[in-house]
PDB file of N, CA and C in Angstrom:
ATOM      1  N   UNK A 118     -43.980  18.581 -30.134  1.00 82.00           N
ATOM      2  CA  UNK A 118     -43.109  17.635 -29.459  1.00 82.00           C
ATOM      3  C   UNK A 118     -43.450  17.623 -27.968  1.00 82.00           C
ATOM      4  N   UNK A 119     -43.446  16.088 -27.423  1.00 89.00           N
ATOM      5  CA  UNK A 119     -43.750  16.447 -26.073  1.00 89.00           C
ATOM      6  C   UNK A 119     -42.526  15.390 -25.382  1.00 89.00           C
ATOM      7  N   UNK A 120     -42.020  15.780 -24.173  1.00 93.00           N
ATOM      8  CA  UNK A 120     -41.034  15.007 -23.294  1.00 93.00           C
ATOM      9  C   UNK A 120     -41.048  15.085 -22.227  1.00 93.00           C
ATOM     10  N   UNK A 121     -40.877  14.589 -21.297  1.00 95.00           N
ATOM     11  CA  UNK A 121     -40.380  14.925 -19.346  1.00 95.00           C
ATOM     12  C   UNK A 121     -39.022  15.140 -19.163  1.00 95.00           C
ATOM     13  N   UNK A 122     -39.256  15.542 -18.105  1.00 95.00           N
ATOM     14  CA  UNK A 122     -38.183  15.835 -17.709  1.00 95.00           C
ATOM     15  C   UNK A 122     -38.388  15.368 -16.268  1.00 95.00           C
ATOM     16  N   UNK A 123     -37.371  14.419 -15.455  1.00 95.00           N
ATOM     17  CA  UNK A 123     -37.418  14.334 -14.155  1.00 95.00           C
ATOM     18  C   UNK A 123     -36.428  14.734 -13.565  1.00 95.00           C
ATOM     19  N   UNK A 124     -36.425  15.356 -12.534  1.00 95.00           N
ATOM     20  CA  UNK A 124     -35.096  15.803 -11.652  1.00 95.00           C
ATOM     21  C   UNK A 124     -34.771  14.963  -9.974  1.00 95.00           C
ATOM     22  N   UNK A 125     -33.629  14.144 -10.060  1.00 93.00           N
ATOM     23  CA  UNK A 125     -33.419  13.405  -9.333  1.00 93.00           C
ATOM     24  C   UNK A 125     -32.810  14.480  -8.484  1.00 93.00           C
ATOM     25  N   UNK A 126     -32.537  14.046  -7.264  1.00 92.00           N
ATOM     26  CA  UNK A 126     -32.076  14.740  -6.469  1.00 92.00           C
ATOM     27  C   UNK A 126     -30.863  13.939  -5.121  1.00 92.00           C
ATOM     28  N   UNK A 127     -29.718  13.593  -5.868  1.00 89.00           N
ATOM     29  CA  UNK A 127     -29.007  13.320  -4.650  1.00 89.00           C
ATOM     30  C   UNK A 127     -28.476  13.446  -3.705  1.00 89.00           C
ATOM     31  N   UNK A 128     -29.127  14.650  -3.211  1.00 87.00           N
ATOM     32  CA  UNK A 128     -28.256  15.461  -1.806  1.00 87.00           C
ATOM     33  C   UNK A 128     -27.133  15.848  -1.903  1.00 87.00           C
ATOM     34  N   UNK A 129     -26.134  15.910  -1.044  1.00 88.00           N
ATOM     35  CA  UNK A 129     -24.989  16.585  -1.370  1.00 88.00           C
ATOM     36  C   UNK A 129     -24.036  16.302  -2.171  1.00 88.00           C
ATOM     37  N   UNK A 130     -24.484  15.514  -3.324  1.00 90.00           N
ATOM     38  CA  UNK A 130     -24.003  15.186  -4.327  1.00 90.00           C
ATOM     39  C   UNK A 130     -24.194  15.897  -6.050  1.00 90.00           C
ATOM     40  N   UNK A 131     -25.509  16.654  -5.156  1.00 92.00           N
ATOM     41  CA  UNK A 131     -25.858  17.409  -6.767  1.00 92.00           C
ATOM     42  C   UNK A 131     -27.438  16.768  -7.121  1.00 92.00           C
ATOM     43  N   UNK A 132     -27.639  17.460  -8.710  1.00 93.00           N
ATOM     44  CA  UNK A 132     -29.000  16.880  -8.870  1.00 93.00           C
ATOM     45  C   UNK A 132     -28.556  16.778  -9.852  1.00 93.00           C
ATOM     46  N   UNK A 133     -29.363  15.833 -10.831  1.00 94.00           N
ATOM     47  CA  UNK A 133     -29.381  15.304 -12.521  1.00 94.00           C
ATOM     48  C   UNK A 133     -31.094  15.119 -13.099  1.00 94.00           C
ATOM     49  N   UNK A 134     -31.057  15.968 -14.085  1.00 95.00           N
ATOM     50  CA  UNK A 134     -32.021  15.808 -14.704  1.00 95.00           C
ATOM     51  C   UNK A 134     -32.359  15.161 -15.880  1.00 95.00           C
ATOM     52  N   UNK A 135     -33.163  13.990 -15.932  1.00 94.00           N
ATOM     53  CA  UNK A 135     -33.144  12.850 -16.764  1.00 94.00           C
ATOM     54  C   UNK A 135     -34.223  13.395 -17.962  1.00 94.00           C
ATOM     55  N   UNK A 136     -33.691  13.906 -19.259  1.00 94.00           N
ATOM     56  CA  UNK A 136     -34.593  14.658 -20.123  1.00 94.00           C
ATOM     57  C   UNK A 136     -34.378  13.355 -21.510  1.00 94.00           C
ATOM     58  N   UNK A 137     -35.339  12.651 -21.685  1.00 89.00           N
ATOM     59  CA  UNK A 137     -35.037  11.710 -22.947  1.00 89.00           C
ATOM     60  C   UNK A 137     -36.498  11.873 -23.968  1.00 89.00           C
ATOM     61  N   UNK A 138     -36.408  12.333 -25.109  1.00 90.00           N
ATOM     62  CA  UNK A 138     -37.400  12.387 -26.062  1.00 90.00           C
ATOM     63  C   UNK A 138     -38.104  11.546 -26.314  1.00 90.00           C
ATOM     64  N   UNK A 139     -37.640  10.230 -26.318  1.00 92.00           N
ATOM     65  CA  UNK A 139     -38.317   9.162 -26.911  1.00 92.00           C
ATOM     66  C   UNK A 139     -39.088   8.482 -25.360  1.00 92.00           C
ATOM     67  N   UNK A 140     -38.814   8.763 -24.134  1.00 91.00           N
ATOM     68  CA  UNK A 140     -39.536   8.131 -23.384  1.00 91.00           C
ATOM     69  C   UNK A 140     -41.340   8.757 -23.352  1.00 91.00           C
ATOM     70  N   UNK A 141     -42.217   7.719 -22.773  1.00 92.00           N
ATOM     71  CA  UNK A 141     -43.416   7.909 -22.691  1.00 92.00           C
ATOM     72  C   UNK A 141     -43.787   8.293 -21.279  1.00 92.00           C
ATOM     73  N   UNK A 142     -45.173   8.867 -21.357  1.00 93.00           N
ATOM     74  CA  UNK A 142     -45.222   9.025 -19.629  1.00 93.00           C
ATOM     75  C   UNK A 142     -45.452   7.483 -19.016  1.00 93.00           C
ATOM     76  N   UNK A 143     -46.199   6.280 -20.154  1.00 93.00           N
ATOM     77  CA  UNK A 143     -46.216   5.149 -19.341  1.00 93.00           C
ATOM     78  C   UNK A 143     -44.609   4.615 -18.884  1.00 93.00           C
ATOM     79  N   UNK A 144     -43.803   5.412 -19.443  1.00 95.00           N
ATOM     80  CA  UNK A 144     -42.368   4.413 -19.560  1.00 95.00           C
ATOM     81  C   UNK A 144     -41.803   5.250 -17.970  1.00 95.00           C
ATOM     82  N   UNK A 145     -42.291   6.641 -18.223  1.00 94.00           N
ATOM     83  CA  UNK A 145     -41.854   7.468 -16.676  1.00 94.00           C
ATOM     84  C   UNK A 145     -42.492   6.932 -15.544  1.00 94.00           C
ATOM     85  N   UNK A 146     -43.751   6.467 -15.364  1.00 93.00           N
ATOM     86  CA  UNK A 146     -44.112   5.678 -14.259  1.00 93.00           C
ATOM     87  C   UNK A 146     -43.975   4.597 -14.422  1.00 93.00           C
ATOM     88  N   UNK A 147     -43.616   3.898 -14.938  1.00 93.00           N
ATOM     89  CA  UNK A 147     -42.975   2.206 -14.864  1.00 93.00           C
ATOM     90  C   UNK A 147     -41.467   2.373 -14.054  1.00 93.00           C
ATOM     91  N   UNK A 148     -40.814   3.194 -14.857  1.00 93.00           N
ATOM     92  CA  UNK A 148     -39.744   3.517 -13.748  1.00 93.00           C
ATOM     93  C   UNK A 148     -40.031   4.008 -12.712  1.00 93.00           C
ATOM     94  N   UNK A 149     -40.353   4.624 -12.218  1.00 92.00           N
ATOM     95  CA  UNK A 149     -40.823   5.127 -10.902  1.00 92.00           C
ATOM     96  C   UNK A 149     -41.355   4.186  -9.897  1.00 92.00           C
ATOM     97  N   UNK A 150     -42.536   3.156 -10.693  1.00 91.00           N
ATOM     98  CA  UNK A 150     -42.961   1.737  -9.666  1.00 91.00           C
ATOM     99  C   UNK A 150     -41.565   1.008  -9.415  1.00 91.00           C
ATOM    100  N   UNK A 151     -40.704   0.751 -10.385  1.00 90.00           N
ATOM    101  CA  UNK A 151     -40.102  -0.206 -10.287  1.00 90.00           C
ATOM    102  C   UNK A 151     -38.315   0.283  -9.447  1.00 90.00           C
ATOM    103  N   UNK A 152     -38.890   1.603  -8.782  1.00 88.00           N
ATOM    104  CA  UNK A 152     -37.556   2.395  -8.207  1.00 88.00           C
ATOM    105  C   UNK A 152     -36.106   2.468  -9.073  1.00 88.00           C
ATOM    106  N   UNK A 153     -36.222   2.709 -10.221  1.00 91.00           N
ATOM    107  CA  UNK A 153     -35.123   3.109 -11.055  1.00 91.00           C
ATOM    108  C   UNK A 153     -35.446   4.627 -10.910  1.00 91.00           C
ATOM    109  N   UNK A 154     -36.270   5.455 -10.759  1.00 91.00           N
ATOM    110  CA  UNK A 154     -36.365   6.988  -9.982  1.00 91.00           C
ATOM    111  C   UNK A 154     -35.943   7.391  -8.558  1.00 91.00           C
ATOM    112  N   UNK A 155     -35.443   7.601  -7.707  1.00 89.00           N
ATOM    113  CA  UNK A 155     -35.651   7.671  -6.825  1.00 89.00           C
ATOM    114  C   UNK A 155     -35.451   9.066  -6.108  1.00 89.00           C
ATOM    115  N   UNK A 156     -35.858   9.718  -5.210  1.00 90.00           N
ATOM    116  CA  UNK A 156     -35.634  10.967  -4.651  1.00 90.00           C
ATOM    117  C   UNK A 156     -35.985  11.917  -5.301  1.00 90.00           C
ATOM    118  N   UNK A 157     -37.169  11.945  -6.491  1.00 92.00           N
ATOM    119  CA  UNK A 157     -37.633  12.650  -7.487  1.00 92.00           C
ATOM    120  C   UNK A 157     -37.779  14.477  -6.911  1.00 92.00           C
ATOM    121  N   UNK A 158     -37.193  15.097  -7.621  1.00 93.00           N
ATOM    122  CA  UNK A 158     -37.603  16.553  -6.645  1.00 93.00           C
ATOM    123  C   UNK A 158     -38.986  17.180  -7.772  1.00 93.00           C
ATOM    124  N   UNK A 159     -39.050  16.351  -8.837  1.00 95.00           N
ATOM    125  CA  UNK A 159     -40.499  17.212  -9.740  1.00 95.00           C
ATOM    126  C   UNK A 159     -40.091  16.177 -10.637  1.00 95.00           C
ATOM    127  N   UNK A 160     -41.196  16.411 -11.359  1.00 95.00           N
ATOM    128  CA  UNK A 160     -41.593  16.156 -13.288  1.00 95.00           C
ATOM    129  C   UNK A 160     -42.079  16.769 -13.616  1.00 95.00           C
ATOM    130  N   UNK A 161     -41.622  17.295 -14.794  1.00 96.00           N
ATOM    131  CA  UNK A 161     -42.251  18.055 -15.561  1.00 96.00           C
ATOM    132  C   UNK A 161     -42.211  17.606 -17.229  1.00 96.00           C
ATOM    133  N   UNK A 162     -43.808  17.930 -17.396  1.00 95.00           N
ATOM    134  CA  UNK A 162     -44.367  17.079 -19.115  1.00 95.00           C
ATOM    135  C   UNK A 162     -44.130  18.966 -19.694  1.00 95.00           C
ATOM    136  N   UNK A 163     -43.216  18.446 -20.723  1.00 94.00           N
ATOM    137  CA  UNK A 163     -42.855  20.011 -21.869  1.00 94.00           C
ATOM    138  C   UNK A 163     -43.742  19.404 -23.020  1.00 94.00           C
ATOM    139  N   UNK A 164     -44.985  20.512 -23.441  1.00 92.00           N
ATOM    140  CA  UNK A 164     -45.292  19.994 -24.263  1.00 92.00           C
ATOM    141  C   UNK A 164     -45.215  21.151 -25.244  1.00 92.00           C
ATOM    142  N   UNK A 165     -44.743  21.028 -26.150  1.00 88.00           N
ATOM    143  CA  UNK A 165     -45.110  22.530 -27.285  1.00 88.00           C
ATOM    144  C   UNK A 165     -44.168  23.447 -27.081  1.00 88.00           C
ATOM    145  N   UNK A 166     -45.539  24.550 -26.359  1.00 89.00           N
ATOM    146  CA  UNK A 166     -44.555  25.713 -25.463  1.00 89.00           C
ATOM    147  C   UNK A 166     -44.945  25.989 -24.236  1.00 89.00           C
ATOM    148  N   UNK A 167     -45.333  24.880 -23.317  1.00 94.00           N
ATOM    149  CA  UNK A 167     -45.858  24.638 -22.218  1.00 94.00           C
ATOM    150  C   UNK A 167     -45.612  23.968 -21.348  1.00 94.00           C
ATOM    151  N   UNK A 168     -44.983  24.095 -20.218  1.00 95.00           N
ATOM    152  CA  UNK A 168     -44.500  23.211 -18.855  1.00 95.00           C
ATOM    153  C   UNK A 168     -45.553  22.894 -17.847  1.00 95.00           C
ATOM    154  N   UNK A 169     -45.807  21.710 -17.548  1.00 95.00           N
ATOM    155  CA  UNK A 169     -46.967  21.410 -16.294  1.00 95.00           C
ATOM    156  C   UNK A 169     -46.051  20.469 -16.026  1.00 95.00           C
ATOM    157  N   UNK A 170     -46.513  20.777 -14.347  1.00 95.00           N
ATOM    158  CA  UNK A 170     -45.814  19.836 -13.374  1.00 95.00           C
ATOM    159  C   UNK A 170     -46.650  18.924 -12.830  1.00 95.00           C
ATOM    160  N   UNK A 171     -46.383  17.694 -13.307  1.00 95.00           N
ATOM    161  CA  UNK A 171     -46.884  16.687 -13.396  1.00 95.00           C
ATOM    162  C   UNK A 171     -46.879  15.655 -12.260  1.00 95.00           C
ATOM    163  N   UNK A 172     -45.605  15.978 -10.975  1.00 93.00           N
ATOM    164  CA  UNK A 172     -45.078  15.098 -10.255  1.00 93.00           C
ATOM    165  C   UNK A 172     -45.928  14.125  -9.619  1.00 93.00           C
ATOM    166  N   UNK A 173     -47.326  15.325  -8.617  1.00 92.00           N
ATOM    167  CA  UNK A 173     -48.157  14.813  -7.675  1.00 92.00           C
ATOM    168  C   UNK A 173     -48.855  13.356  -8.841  1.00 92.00           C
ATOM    169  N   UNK A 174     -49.381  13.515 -10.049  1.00 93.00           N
ATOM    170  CA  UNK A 174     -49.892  12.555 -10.785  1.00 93.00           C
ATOM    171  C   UNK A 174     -49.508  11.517 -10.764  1.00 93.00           C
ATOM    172  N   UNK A 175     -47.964  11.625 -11.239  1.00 93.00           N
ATOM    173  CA  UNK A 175     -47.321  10.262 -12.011  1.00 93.00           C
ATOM    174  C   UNK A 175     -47.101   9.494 -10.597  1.00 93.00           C
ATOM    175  N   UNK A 176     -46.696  10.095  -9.553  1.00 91.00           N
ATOM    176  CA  UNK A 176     -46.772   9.490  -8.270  1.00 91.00           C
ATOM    177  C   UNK A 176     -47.995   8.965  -7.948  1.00 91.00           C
ATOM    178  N   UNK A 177     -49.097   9.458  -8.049  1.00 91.00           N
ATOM    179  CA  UNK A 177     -50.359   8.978  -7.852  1.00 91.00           C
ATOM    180  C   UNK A 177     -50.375   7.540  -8.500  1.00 91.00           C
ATOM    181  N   UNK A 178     -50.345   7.460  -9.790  1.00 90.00           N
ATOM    182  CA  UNK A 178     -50.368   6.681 -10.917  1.00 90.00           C
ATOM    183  C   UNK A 178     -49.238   5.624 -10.372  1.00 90.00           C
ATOM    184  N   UNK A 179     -47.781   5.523 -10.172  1.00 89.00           N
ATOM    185  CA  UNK A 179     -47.062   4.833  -9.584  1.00 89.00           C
ATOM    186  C   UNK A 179     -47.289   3.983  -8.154  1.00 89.00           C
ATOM    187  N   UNK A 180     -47.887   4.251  -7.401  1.00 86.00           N
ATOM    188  CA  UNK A 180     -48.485   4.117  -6.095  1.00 86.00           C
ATOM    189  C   UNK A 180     -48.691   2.507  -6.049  1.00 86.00           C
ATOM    190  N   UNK A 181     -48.194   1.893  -5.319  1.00 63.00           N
ATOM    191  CA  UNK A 181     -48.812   0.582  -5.309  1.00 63.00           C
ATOM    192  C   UNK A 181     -49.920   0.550  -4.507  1.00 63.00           C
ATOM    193  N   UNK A 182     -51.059  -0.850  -5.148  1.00 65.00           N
ATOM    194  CA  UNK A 182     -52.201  -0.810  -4.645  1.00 65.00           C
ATOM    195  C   UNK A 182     -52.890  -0.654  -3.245  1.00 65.00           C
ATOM    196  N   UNK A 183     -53.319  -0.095  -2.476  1.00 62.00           N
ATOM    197  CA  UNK A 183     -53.783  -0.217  -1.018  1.00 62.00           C
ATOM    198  C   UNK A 183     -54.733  -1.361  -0.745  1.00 62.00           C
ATOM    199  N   UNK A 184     -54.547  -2.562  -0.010  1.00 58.00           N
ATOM    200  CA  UNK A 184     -55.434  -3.575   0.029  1.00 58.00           C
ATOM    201  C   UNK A 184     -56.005  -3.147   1.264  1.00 58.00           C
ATOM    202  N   UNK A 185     -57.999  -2.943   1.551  1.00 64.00           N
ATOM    203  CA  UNK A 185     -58.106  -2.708   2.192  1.00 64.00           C
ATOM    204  C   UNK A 185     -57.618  -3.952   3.654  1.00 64.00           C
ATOM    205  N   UNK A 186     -57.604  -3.608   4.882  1.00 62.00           N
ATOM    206  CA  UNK A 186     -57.328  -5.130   5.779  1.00 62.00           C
ATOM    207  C   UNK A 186     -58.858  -5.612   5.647  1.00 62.00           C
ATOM    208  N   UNK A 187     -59.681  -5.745   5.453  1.00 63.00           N
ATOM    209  CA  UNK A 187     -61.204  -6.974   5.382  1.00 63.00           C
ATOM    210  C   UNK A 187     -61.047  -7.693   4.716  1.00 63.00           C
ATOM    211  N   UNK A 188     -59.987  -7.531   3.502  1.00 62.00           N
ATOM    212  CA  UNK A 188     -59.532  -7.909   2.112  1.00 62.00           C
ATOM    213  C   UNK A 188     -58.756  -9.543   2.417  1.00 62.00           C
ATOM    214  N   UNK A 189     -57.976  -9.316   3.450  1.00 61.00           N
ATOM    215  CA  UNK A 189     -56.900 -10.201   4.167  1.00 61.00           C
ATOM    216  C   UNK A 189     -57.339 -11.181   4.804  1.00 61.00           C
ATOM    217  N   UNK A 190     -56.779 -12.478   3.913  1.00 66.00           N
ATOM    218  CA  UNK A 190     -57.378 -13.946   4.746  1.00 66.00           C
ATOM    219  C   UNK A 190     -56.452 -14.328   5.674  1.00 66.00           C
ATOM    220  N   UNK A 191     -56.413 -13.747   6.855  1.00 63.00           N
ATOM    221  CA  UNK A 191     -55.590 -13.983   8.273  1.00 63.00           C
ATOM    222  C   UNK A 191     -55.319 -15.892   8.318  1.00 63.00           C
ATOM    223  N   UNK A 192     -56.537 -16.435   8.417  1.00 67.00           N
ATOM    224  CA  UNK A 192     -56.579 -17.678   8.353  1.00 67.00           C
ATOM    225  C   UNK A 192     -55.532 -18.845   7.413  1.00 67.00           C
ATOM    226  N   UNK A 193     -55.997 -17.831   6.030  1.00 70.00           N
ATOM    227  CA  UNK A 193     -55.292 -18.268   4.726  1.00 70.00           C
ATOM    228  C   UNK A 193     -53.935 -18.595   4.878  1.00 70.00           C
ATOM    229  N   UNK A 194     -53.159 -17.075   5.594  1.00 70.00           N
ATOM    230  CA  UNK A 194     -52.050 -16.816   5.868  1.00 70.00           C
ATOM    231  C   UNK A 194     -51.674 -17.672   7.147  1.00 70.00           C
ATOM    232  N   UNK A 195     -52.086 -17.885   8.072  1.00 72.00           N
ATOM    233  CA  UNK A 195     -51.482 -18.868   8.770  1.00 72.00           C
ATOM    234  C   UNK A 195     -51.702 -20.635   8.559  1.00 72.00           C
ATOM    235  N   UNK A 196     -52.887 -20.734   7.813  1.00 75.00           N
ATOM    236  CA  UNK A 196     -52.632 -22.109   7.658  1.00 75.00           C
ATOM    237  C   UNK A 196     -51.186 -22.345   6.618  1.00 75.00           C
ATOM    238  N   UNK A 197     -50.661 -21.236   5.666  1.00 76.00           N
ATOM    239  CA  UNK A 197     -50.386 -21.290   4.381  1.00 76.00           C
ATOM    240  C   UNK A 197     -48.790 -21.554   5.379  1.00 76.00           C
ATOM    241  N   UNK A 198     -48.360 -20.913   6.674  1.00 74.00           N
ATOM    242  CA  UNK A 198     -47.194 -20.572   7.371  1.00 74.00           C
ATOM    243  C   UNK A 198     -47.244 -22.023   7.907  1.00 74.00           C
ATOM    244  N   UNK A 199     -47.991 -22.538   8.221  1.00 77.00           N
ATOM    245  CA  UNK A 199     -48.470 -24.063   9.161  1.00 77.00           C
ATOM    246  C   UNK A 199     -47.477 -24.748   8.252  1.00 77.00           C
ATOM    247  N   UNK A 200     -48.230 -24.814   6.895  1.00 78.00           N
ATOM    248  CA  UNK A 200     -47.736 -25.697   5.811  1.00 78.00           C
ATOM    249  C   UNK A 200     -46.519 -25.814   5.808  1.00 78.00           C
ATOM    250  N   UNK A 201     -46.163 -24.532   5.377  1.00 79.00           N
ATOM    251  CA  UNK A 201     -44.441 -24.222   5.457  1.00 79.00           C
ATOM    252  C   UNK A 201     -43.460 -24.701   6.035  1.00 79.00           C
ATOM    253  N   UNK A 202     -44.060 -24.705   7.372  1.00 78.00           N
ATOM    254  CA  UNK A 202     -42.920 -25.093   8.513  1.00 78.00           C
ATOM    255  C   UNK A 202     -43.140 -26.867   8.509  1.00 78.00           C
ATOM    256  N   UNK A 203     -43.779 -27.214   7.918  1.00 81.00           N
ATOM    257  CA  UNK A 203     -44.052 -28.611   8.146  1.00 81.00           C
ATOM    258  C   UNK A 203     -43.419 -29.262   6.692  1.00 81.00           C
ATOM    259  N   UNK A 204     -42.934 -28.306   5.958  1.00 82.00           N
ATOM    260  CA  UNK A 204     -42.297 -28.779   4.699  1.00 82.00           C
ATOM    261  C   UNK A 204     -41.138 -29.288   5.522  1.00 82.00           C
ATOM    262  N   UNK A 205     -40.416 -28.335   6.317  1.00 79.00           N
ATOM    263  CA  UNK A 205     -38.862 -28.430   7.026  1.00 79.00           C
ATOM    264  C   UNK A 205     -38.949 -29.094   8.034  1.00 79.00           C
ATOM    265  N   UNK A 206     -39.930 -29.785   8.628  1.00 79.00           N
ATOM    266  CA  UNK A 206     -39.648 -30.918   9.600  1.00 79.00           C
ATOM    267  C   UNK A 206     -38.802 -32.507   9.140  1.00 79.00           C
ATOM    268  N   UNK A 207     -38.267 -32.775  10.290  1.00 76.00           N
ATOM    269  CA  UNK A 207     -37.388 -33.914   9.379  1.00 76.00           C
ATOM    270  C   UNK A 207     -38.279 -35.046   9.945  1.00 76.00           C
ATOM    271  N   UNK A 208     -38.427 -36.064   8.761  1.00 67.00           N
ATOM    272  CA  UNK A 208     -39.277 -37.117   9.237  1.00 67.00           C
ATOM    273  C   UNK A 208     -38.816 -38.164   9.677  1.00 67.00           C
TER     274      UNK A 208
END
C-alpha cells in the first residue's frame, strides 16, 4: 500500500495532516499547483514499511514554468495594450 501524507501548517492555529489512501502523487501536486495546499511543513510518500520525504520534489514538480525574459515579445505586449485601450475610446 502506498499513500502521502501532507502536513499543513497553520500557525497558531495548529497543524492538520491530510492522509487520504486513494489520492495519487499526480492528484498531490495538482493540488499544490492549484493552491488548495498551502503552508506545507513536509510530504511524506508511506510506502510498505518505508517513509521518504518527498516535499523538496513534489514542489519541484508543482513549480510553475520559468519563462526565460528573451522568450518575451515586449513589442507583442504593447502593441496588444495599444489595441486595448483603443477598444475603450468613444467614437
Amino acid at each position: 500500500m502506498q499513500y502521502f501524507v501532507v502536513m499543513i501548517d497553520y500557525g497558531r492555529r495548529g497543524r492538520e495532516a491530510i492522509v487520504d489512501p486513494e489520492i495519487t502523487r499526480r492528484e498531490v501536486v495538482s493540488r499544490v499547483t492549484s493552491g488548495e495546499y498551502q503552508n506545507i511543513s513536509f510530504i511524506h510518500e508511506i510506502a510498505e514499511n518505508s517513509v521518504e520525504d518527498v516535499t523538496e520534489a513534489i514542489l519541484a514538480e508543482a513549480a510553475l514554468p520559468q519563462i526565460p525574459p528573451e522568450d518575451v515579445d515586449l513589442q507583442a505586449t504593447r502593441m496588444d495594450h495599444a489595441r486595448d485601450l483603443r477598444k475603450h475610446e468613444r467614437t
